[in-house]
Amino acid sequence: MTAPLVAVAHGSRDPRSAATIHALMDVVRAMRPDLDVRVAFLDLSAPRVGDVLSAAHGDGHGSAVVVPLLLGRAFHARVDVPAAVADAERRYPRFRVHVADVLGPDPRLDEAAWRRLAEAGASAEDPELGVLLAGAGSSHAPANRLVADVAARWQSRTSWAGAVATFAAAAEPAVPAAIEALRARGARRIAVASWFLAPGLLPDRIIDLARKHATNPLLAAPMADDEGVADLILNRYAEALTAAPLQLSAAL
């Protein structure tokens, strides 16, 4: 039996978040109709990772591939996912769980966020536009640096006044400071690009602050059910099946 793909998202009390993750995985299923694709959450949403892995084992699978729907290697990737997998393997000693790498960094994420920004009306040729690339924020500095690196790449290939990362929590700059930095570079209009897979509390916080500190900002949607993201998920699944088990706790 082919190992099922268990896509693991963070989870949210906002029902839009889980609905968006399910829609993304529907795109994955359309790309690979032969593959058993299941959705699980670390917290706040159901079903939880342990329950989905138990179900896969109960259905007769000898293995599964966990693909973390996480954009960087912060706490959830380094601690929560390995803990959930270790618990399942303790309960089912003959059941092997392969763990794929997180989604980022990868050009397909950059391109998905860029497409959403373009759909919101941002032009790469607008010299008066300042762009915030908004992420969740983490106490793990390399995860934040990934977002800043994407913003820097965007700025290098556009005529924008500037492009900077901003974060909803746990990292700087916050939205007000990021907007002021862009204005200091000559930005007269503000756009907010989304380094999120799905809507929820943190993206809403970014949007509320942008509206308070800028007039009619352009607001990009989360990456959501982008086909490039779905292709990336399938790529991570394939890599995990052919590679040695990845120790996320030892990654960046």
PDB file of C-alpha atoms in Angstrom:
ATOM      1  CA  MET A   1       0.000   0.000   0.000  1.00  0.00           C
ATOM      2  CA  THR A   2       1.248   3.487  -0.849  1.00  0.00           C
ATOM      3  CA  ALA A   3       2.032   5.496   2.256  1.00  0.00           C
ATOM      4  CA  PRO A   4      -0.655   8.126   2.840  1.00  0.00           C
ATOM      5  CA  LEU A   5       0.281  11.798   2.814  1.00  0.00           C
ATOM      6  CA  VAL A   6      -0.666  13.336   6.163  1.00  0.00           C
ATOM      7  CA  ALA A   7      -0.599  17.107   5.782  1.00  0.00           C
ATOM      8  CA  VAL A   8      -0.132  18.730   9.191  1.00  0.00           C
ATOM      9  CA  ALA A   9      -1.202  22.335   9.685  1.00  0.00           C
ATOM     10  CA  HIS A  10      -0.977  24.408  12.849  1.00  0.00           C
ATOM     11  CA  GLY A  11      -4.716  24.789  13.434  1.00  0.00           C
ATOM     12  CA  SER A  12      -6.811  27.801  14.420  1.00  0.00           C
ATOM     13  CA  ARG A  13      -9.993  28.716  16.219  1.00  0.00           C
ATOM     14  CA  ASP A  14     -10.963  30.586  13.048  1.00  0.00           C
ATOM     15  CA  PRO A  15     -12.970  28.134  10.900  1.00  0.00           C
ATOM     16  CA  ARG A  16     -11.719  29.868   7.726  1.00  0.00           C
ATOM     17  CA  SER A  17      -8.258  28.496   8.430  1.00  0.00           C
ATOM     18  CA  ALA A  18      -9.184  24.801   8.451  1.00  0.00           C
ATOM     19  CA  ALA A  19     -11.484  25.289   5.450  1.00  0.00           C
ATOM     20  CA  THR A  20      -8.625  26.839   3.506  1.00  0.00           C
ATOM     21  CA  ILE A  21      -6.255  23.998   4.385  1.00  0.00           C
ATOM     22  CA  HIS A  22      -8.841  21.458   3.235  1.00  0.00           C
ATOM     23  CA  ALA A  23      -9.257  23.384  -0.038  1.00  0.00           C
ATOM     24  CA  LEU A  24      -5.491  23.324  -0.566  1.00  0.00           C
ATOM     25  CA  MET A  25      -5.407  19.583  -0.023  1.00  0.00           C
ATOM     26  CA  ASP A  26      -8.248  19.174  -2.534  1.00  0.00           C
ATOM     27  CA  VAL A  27      -5.854  20.668  -5.094  1.00  0.00           C
ATOM     28  CA  VAL A  28      -3.227  18.126  -4.019  1.00  0.00           C
ATOM     29  CA  ARG A  29      -5.765  15.320  -4.474  1.00  0.00           C
ATOM     30  CA  ALA A  30      -6.662  16.598  -7.943  1.00  0.00           C
ATOM     31  CA  MET A  31      -2.973  16.456  -8.882  1.00  0.00           C
ATOM     32  CA  ARG A  32      -2.515  12.958  -7.429  1.00  0.00           C
ATOM     33  CA  PRO A  33      -5.883  11.165  -7.444  1.00  0.00           C
ATOM     34  CA  ASP A  34      -4.087   7.890  -6.744  1.00  0.00           C
ATOM     35  CA  LEU A  35      -2.725   9.136  -3.420  1.00  0.00           C
ATOM     36  CA  ASP A  36      -4.384   8.822  -0.011  1.00  0.00           C
ATOM     37  CA  VAL A  37      -4.262  12.429   1.287  1.00  0.00           C
ATOM     38  CA  ARG A  38      -5.297  13.211   4.855  1.00  0.00           C
ATOM     39  CA  VAL A  39      -5.381  16.465   6.852  1.00  0.00           C
ATOM     40  CA  ALA A  40      -4.340  16.852  10.493  1.00  0.00           C
ATOM     41  CA  PHE A  41      -3.723  19.725  12.892  1.00  0.00           C
ATOM     42  CA  LEU A  42      -1.304  20.310  15.726  1.00  0.00           C
ATOM     43  CA  ASP A  43      -3.728  22.314  17.865  1.00  0.00           C
ATOM     44  CA  LEU A  44      -7.043  24.170  17.982  1.00  0.00           C
ATOM     45  CA  SER A  45      -8.611  22.241  15.075  1.00  0.00           C
ATOM     46  CA  ALA A  46      -9.615  18.645  14.478  1.00  0.00           C
ATOM     47  CA  PRO A  47      -8.551  16.021  13.630  1.00  0.00           C
ATOM     48  CA  ARG A  48      -5.276  16.016  15.560  1.00  0.00           C
ATOM     49  CA  VAL A  49      -2.093  14.446  14.219  1.00  0.00           C
ATOM     50  CA  GLY A  50      -2.147  11.454  16.548  1.00  0.00           C
ATOM     51  CA  ASP A  51      -5.717  10.580  15.611  1.00  0.00           C
ATOM     52  CA  VAL A  52      -4.993  10.726  11.876  1.00  0.00           C
ATOM     53  CA  LEU A  53      -1.881   8.568  12.217  1.00  0.00           C
ATOM     54  CA  SER A  54      -3.838   6.084  14.331  1.00  0.00           C
ATOM     55  CA  ALA A  55      -6.493   5.924  11.617  1.00  0.00           C
ATOM     56  CA  ALA A  56      -3.861   5.314   8.931  1.00  0.00           C
ATOM     57  CA  HIS A  57      -2.409   2.485  11.015  1.00  0.00           C
ATOM     58  CA  GLY A  58      -5.875   1.088  11.630  1.00  0.00           C
ATOM     59  CA  ASP A  59      -6.569   1.110   7.893  1.00  0.00           C
ATOM     60  CA  GLY A  60      -3.673  -1.287   7.412  1.00  0.00           C
ATOM     61  CA  HIS A  61      -0.908   1.076   6.347  1.00  0.00           C
ATOM     62  CA  GLY A  62       2.586   0.176   7.492  1.00  0.00           C
ATOM     63  CA  SER A  63       3.835   3.708   7.056  1.00  0.00           C
ATOM     64  CA  ALA A  64       2.771   7.302   6.477  1.00  0.00           C
ATOM     65  CA  VAL A  65       4.423  10.535   5.397  1.00  0.00           C
ATOM     66  CA  VAL A  66       3.846  13.621   7.511  1.00  0.00           C
ATOM     67  CA  VAL A  67       4.211  16.822   5.503  1.00  0.00           C
ATOM     68  CA  PRO A  68       4.258  19.869   7.817  1.00  0.00           C
ATOM     69  CA  LEU A  69       2.325  22.743   6.246  1.00  0.00           C
ATOM     70  CA  LEU A  70       4.718  25.153   7.907  1.00  0.00           C
ATOM     71  CA  LEU A  71       6.597  27.907   6.100  1.00  0.00           C
ATOM     72  CA  GLY A  72       9.746  27.791   8.234  1.00  0.00           C
ATOM     73  CA  ARG A  73      11.587  25.716  10.822  1.00  0.00           C
ATOM     74  CA  ALA A  74      10.321  27.428  13.947  1.00  0.00           C
ATOM     75  CA  PHE A  75       9.023  25.869  17.179  1.00  0.00           C
ATOM     76  CA  HIS A  76       6.192  23.832  15.672  1.00  0.00           C
ATOM     77  CA  ALA A  77       8.500  22.191  13.134  1.00  0.00           C
ATOM     78  CA  ARG A  78      11.356  21.607  15.561  1.00  0.00           C
ATOM     79  CA  VAL A  79       9.324  20.451  18.581  1.00  0.00           C
ATOM     80  CA  ASP A  80       5.605  19.814  18.041  1.00  0.00           C
ATOM     81  CA  VAL A  81       5.757  17.755  14.852  1.00  0.00           C
ATOM     82  CA  PRO A  82       8.573  15.434  16.018  1.00  0.00           C
ATOM     83  CA  ALA A  83       6.784  14.948  19.350  1.00  0.00           C
ATOM     84  CA  ALA A  84       3.527  13.934  17.666  1.00  0.00           C
ATOM     85  CA  VAL A  85       5.344  11.528  15.361  1.00  0.00           C
ATOM     86  CA  ALA A  86       7.373  10.001  18.203  1.00  0.00           C
ATOM     87  CA  ASP A  87       4.185   9.405  20.179  1.00  0.00           C
ATOM     88  CA  ALA A  88       2.583   7.572  17.245  1.00  0.00           C
ATOM     89  CA  GLU A  89       5.635   5.399  16.722  1.00  0.00           C
ATOM     90  CA  ARG A  90       5.704   4.500  20.435  1.00  0.00           C
ATOM     91  CA  ARG A  91       2.102   3.367  20.228  1.00  0.00           C
ATOM     92  CA  TYR A  92       2.625   1.437  16.992  1.00  0.00           C
ATOM     93  CA  PRO A  93       6.228   0.102  16.948  1.00  0.00           C
ATOM     94  CA  ARG A  94       5.845  -1.481  13.491  1.00  0.00           C
ATOM     95  CA  PHE A  95       4.352   1.671  11.966  1.00  0.00           C
ATOM     96  CA  ARG A  96       6.944   3.934  10.347  1.00  0.00           C
ATOM     97  CA  VAL A  97       6.280   7.650  10.005  1.00  0.00           C
ATOM     98  CA  HIS A  98       8.458   9.552   7.550  1.00  0.00           C
ATOM     99  CA  VAL A  99       8.654  13.290   8.226  1.00  0.00           C
ATOM    100  CA  ALA A 100       9.056  15.640   5.270  1.00  0.00           C
ATOM    101  CA  ASP A 101      10.813  18.958   5.427  1.00  0.00           C
ATOM    102  CA  VAL A 102       8.793  22.114   6.013  1.00  0.00           C
ATOM    103  CA  LEU A 103       7.602  24.005   2.948  1.00  0.00           C
ATOM    104  CA  GLY A 104      10.002  26.935   3.146  1.00  0.00           C
ATOM    105  CA  PRO A 105      12.260  28.163   1.839  1.00  0.00           C
ATOM    106  CA  ASP A 106      11.227  27.372  -1.716  1.00  0.00           C
ATOM    107  CA  PRO A 107      10.706  29.506  -4.834  1.00  0.00           C
ATOM    108  CA  ARG A 108       7.179  28.147  -5.191  1.00  0.00           C
ATOM    109  CA  LEU A 109       6.182  29.911  -1.981  1.00  0.00           C
ATOM    110  CA  ASP A 110       7.723  33.179  -3.197  1.00  0.00           C
ATOM    111  CA  GLU A 111       5.795  32.834  -6.440  1.00  0.00           C
ATOM    112  CA  ALA A 112       2.507  32.008  -4.712  1.00  0.00           C
ATOM    113  CA  ALA A 113       2.722  35.073  -2.456  1.00  0.00           C
ATOM    114  CA  TRP A 114       3.719  37.186  -5.465  1.00  0.00           C
ATOM    115  CA  ARG A 115       0.698  35.985  -7.465  1.00  0.00           C
ATOM    116  CA  ARG A 116      -1.679  36.875  -4.635  1.00  0.00           C
ATOM    117  CA  LEU A 117      -0.113  40.334  -4.396  1.00  0.00           C
ATOM    118  CA  ALA A 118      -0.489  40.870  -8.145  1.00  0.00           C
ATOM    119  CA  GLU A 119      -4.122  39.741  -7.918  1.00  0.00           C
ATOM    120  CA  ALA A 120      -4.669  42.469  -5.286  1.00  0.00           C
ATOM    121  CA  GLY A 121      -3.542  45.089  -7.819  1.00  0.00           C
ATOM    122  CA  ALA A 122       0.141  45.655  -7.010  1.00  0.00           C
ATOM    123  CA  SER A 123       2.363  46.488  -9.979  1.00  0.00           C
ATOM    124  CA  ALA A 124       6.074  45.686 -10.053  1.00  0.00           C
ATOM    125  CA  GLU A 125       6.593  48.930 -12.003  1.00  0.00           C
ATOM    126  CA  ASP A 126       5.088  51.276  -9.381  1.00  0.00           C
ATOM    127  CA  PRO A 127       7.907  53.412  -7.896  1.00  0.00           C
ATOM    128  CA  GLU A 128       5.619  54.885  -5.235  1.00  0.00           C
ATOM    129  CA  LEU A 129       4.519  51.542  -3.824  1.00  0.00           C
ATOM    130  CA  GLY A 130       5.847  50.205  -0.533  1.00  0.00           C
ATOM    131  CA  VAL A 131       5.238  46.520   0.130  1.00  0.00           C
ATOM    132  CA  LEU A 132       5.016  44.748   3.463  1.00  0.00           C
ATOM    133  CA  LEU A 133       5.550  41.005   3.345  1.00  0.00           C
ATOM    134  CA  ALA A 134       3.626  39.927   6.428  1.00  0.00           C
ATOM    135  CA  GLY A 135       4.476  36.779   8.350  1.00  0.00           C
ATOM    136  CA  ALA A 136       3.505  35.278  11.672  1.00  0.00           C
ATOM    137  CA  GLY A 137       6.790  36.026  13.447  1.00  0.00           C
ATOM    138  CA  SER A 138       8.871  33.702  15.593  1.00  0.00           C
ATOM    139  CA  SER A 139      11.381  33.761  18.428  1.00  0.00           C
ATOM    140  CA  HIS A 140      13.514  31.611  16.107  1.00  0.00           C
ATOM    141  CA  ALA A 141      15.444  34.222  14.119  1.00  0.00           C
ATOM    142  CA  PRO A 142      16.189  32.088  11.010  1.00  0.00           C
ATOM    143  CA  ALA A 143      12.443  31.656  10.412  1.00  0.00           C
ATOM    144  CA  ASN A 144      12.007  35.440  10.359  1.00  0.00           C
ATOM    145  CA  ARG A 145      15.052  35.865   8.148  1.00  0.00           C
ATOM    146  CA  LEU A 146      13.451  33.691   5.475  1.00  0.00           C
ATOM    147  CA  VAL A 147      10.621  36.218   5.161  1.00  0.00           C
ATOM    148  CA  ALA A 148      13.038  39.151   5.071  1.00  0.00           C
ATOM    149  CA  ASP A 149      15.043  37.405   2.361  1.00  0.00           C
ATOM    150  CA  VAL A 150      11.945  37.058   0.180  1.00  0.00           C
ATOM    151  CA  ALA A 151      11.149  40.762   0.617  1.00  0.00           C
ATOM    152  CA  ALA A 152      14.717  41.652  -0.375  1.00  0.00           C
ATOM    153  CA  ARG A 153      14.497  39.509  -3.509  1.00  0.00           C
ATOM    154  CA  TRP A 154      11.233  41.182  -4.460  1.00  0.00           C
ATOM    155  CA  GLN A 155      12.697  44.630  -4.019  1.00  0.00           C
ATOM    156  CA  SER A 156      15.680  43.768  -6.220  1.00  0.00           C
ATOM    157  CA  ARG A 157      13.434  42.917  -9.176  1.00  0.00           C
ATOM    158  CA  THR A 158      10.878  45.733  -8.941  1.00  0.00           C
ATOM    159  CA  SER A 159      10.670  49.517  -9.166  1.00  0.00           C
ATOM    160  CA  TRP A 160       9.025  49.756  -5.726  1.00  0.00           C
ATOM    161  CA  ALA A 161      10.031  52.355  -3.189  1.00  0.00           C
ATOM    162  CA  GLY A 162      10.755  49.418  -0.918  1.00  0.00           C
ATOM    163  CA  ALA A 163       9.765  45.972   0.291  1.00  0.00           C
ATOM    164  CA  VAL A 164      10.211  44.886   3.893  1.00  0.00           C
ATOM    165  CA  ALA A 165       9.145  42.022   6.115  1.00  0.00           C
ATOM    166  CA  THR A 166       6.751  42.633   8.978  1.00  0.00           C
ATOM    167  CA  PHE A 167       5.450  40.304  11.659  1.00  0.00           C
ATOM    168  CA  ALA A 168       2.261  39.803  13.621  1.00  0.00           C
ATOM    169  CA  ALA A 169       4.001  38.699  16.829  1.00  0.00           C
ATOM    170  CA  ALA A 170       7.313  37.756  18.455  1.00  0.00           C
ATOM    171  CA  ALA A 171       9.502  39.639  15.979  1.00  0.00           C
ATOM    172  CA  GLU A 172      10.216  43.099  14.622  1.00  0.00           C
ATOM    173  CA  PRO A 173       9.377  45.189  12.754  1.00  0.00           C
ATOM    174  CA  ALA A 174       5.687  45.375  13.538  1.00  0.00           C
ATOM    175  CA  VAL A 175       3.376  46.882  10.945  1.00  0.00           C
ATOM    176  CA  PRO A 176       3.484  50.561  12.088  1.00  0.00           C
ATOM    177  CA  ALA A 177       7.290  50.657  12.112  1.00  0.00           C
ATOM    178  CA  ALA A 178       7.509  48.857   8.773  1.00  0.00           C
ATOM    179  CA  ILE A 179       5.113  51.332   7.164  1.00  0.00           C
ATOM    180  CA  GLU A 180       7.131  54.264   8.496  1.00  0.00           C
ATOM    181  CA  ALA A 181      10.307  52.733   7.088  1.00  0.00           C
ATOM    182  CA  LEU A 182       8.692  52.443   3.672  1.00  0.00           C
ATOM    183  CA  ARG A 183       7.443  56.014   3.787  1.00  0.00           C
ATOM    184  CA  ALA A 184      10.952  57.152   4.620  1.00  0.00           C
ATOM    185  CA  ARG A 185      12.053  55.512   1.355  1.00  0.00           C
ATOM    186  CA  GLY A 186       9.436  57.458  -0.591  1.00  0.00           C
ATOM    187  CA  ALA A 187       6.443  55.130  -0.566  1.00  0.00           C
ATOM    188  CA  ARG A 188       3.147  56.931  -1.052  1.00  0.00           C
ATOM    189  CA  ARG A 189       1.010  53.802  -1.295  1.00  0.00           C
ATOM    190  CA  ILE A 190       1.172  50.653   0.830  1.00  0.00           C
ATOM    191  CA  ALA A 191       0.487  47.046  -0.117  1.00  0.00           C
ATOM    192  CA  VAL A 192       0.487  44.036   2.192  1.00  0.00           C
ATOM    193  CA  ALA A 193       1.614  40.693   0.815  1.00  0.00           C
ATOM    194  CA  SER A 194       0.746  37.561   2.782  1.00  0.00           C
ATOM    195  CA  TRP A 195       3.319  35.031   4.002  1.00  0.00           C
ATOM    196  CA  PHE A 196       0.470  32.890   5.338  1.00  0.00           C
ATOM    197  CA  LEU A 197      -1.181  29.793   3.932  1.00  0.00           C
ATOM    198  CA  ALA A 198      -4.586  30.591   5.393  1.00  0.00           C
ATOM    199  CA  PRO A 199      -6.604  33.369   7.043  1.00  0.00           C
ATOM    200  CA  GLY A 200      -6.844  33.580  10.807  1.00  0.00           C
ATOM    201  CA  LEU A 201      -6.072  35.649  13.891  1.00  0.00           C
ATOM    202  CA  LEU A 202      -2.543  36.694  12.926  1.00  0.00           C
ATOM    203  CA  PRO A 203      -3.308  37.687   9.313  1.00  0.00           C
ATOM    204  CA  ASP A 204      -6.311  39.639  10.613  1.00  0.00           C
ATOM    205  CA  ARG A 205      -4.049  41.452  13.079  1.00  0.00           C
ATOM    206  CA  ILE A 206      -1.760  42.472  10.220  1.00  0.00           C
ATOM    207  CA  ILE A 207      -4.700  43.699   8.137  1.00  0.00           C
ATOM    208  CA  ASP A 208      -6.202  45.728  10.996  1.00  0.00           C
ATOM    209  CA  LEU A 209      -2.878  47.468  11.693  1.00  0.00           C
ATOM    210  CA  ALA A 210      -2.279  48.175   8.009  1.00  0.00           C
ATOM    211  CA  ARG A 211      -5.689  49.815   7.697  1.00  0.00           C
ATOM    212  CA  LYS A 212      -5.038  51.923  10.799  1.00  0.00           C
ATOM    213  CA  HIS A 213      -1.652  53.164   9.622  1.00  0.00           C
ATOM    214  CA  ALA A 214      -2.127  53.456   5.859  1.00  0.00           C
ATOM    215  CA  THR A 215      -4.879  54.799   3.623  1.00  0.00           C
ATOM    216  CA  ASN A 216      -6.609  52.155   1.522  1.00  0.00           C
ATOM    217  CA  PRO A 217      -3.721  49.656   1.518  1.00  0.00           C
ATOM    218  CA  LEU A 218      -3.730  46.910  -1.072  1.00  0.00           C
ATOM    219  CA  LEU A 219      -4.307  43.637   0.786  1.00  0.00           C
ATOM    220  CA  ALA A 220      -3.217  40.347  -0.717  1.00  0.00           C
ATOM    221  CA  ALA A 221      -4.953  37.101   0.172  1.00  0.00           C
ATOM    222  CA  PRO A 222      -3.059  34.203   1.791  1.00  0.00           C
ATOM    223  CA  MET A 223      -1.412  31.667  -0.511  1.00  0.00           C
ATOM    224  CA  ALA A 224      -4.297  29.261   0.157  1.00  0.00           C
ATOM    225  CA  ASP A 225      -5.064  26.781  -2.624  1.00  0.00           C
ATOM    226  CA  ASP A 226      -2.314  27.918  -4.995  1.00  0.00           C
ATOM    227  CA  GLU A 227      -1.282  25.145  -7.398  1.00  0.00           C
ATOM    228  CA  GLY A 228       2.397  25.915  -6.837  1.00  0.00           C
ATOM    229  CA  VAL A 229       1.992  25.277  -3.111  1.00  0.00           C
ATOM    230  CA  ALA A 230       0.164  22.027  -3.842  1.00  0.00           C
ATOM    231  CA  ASP A 231       3.023  20.956  -6.130  1.00  0.00           C
ATOM    232  CA  LEU A 232       5.508  21.785  -3.368  1.00  0.00           C
ATOM    233  CA  ILE A 233       3.592  19.606  -0.887  1.00  0.00           C
ATOM    234  CA  LEU A 234       3.757  16.659  -3.279  1.00  0.00           C
ATOM    235  CA  ASN A 235       7.462  17.297  -3.804  1.00  0.00           C
ATOM    236  CA  ARG A 236       8.103  17.226  -0.054  1.00  0.00           C
ATOM    237  CA  TYR A 237       6.145  13.968   0.163  1.00  0.00           C
ATOM    238  CA  ALA A 238       8.271  12.370  -2.566  1.00  0.00           C
ATOM    239  CA  GLU A 239      11.515  13.591  -0.992  1.00  0.00           C
ATOM    240  CA  ALA A 240      10.572  12.113   2.374  1.00  0.00           C
ATOM    241  CA  LEU A 241       9.941   8.693   0.868  1.00  0.00           C
ATOM    242  CA  THR A 242      13.352   8.548  -0.764  1.00  0.00           C
ATOM    243  CA  ALA A 243      15.502  10.291   1.852  1.00  0.00           C
ATOM    244  CA  ALA A 244      16.747   9.321   5.297  1.00  0.00           C
ATOM    245  CA  PRO A 245      14.437  10.412   8.107  1.00  0.00           C
ATOM    246  CA  LEU A 246      14.761  14.180   8.610  1.00  0.00           C
ATOM    247  CA  GLN A 247      15.525  15.327  12.129  1.00  0.00           C
ATOM    248  CA  LEU A 248      13.645  18.638  12.182  1.00  0.00           C
ATOM    249  CA  SER A 249      14.840  19.410  15.689  1.00  0.00           C
ATOM    250  CA  ALA A 250      18.385  19.617  14.352  1.00  0.00           C
ATOM    251  CA  ALA A 251      17.487  21.780  11.366  1.00  0.00           C
ATOM    252  CA  LEU A 252      17.880  25.536  11.184  1.00  0.00           C
TER     253      LEU A 252
END
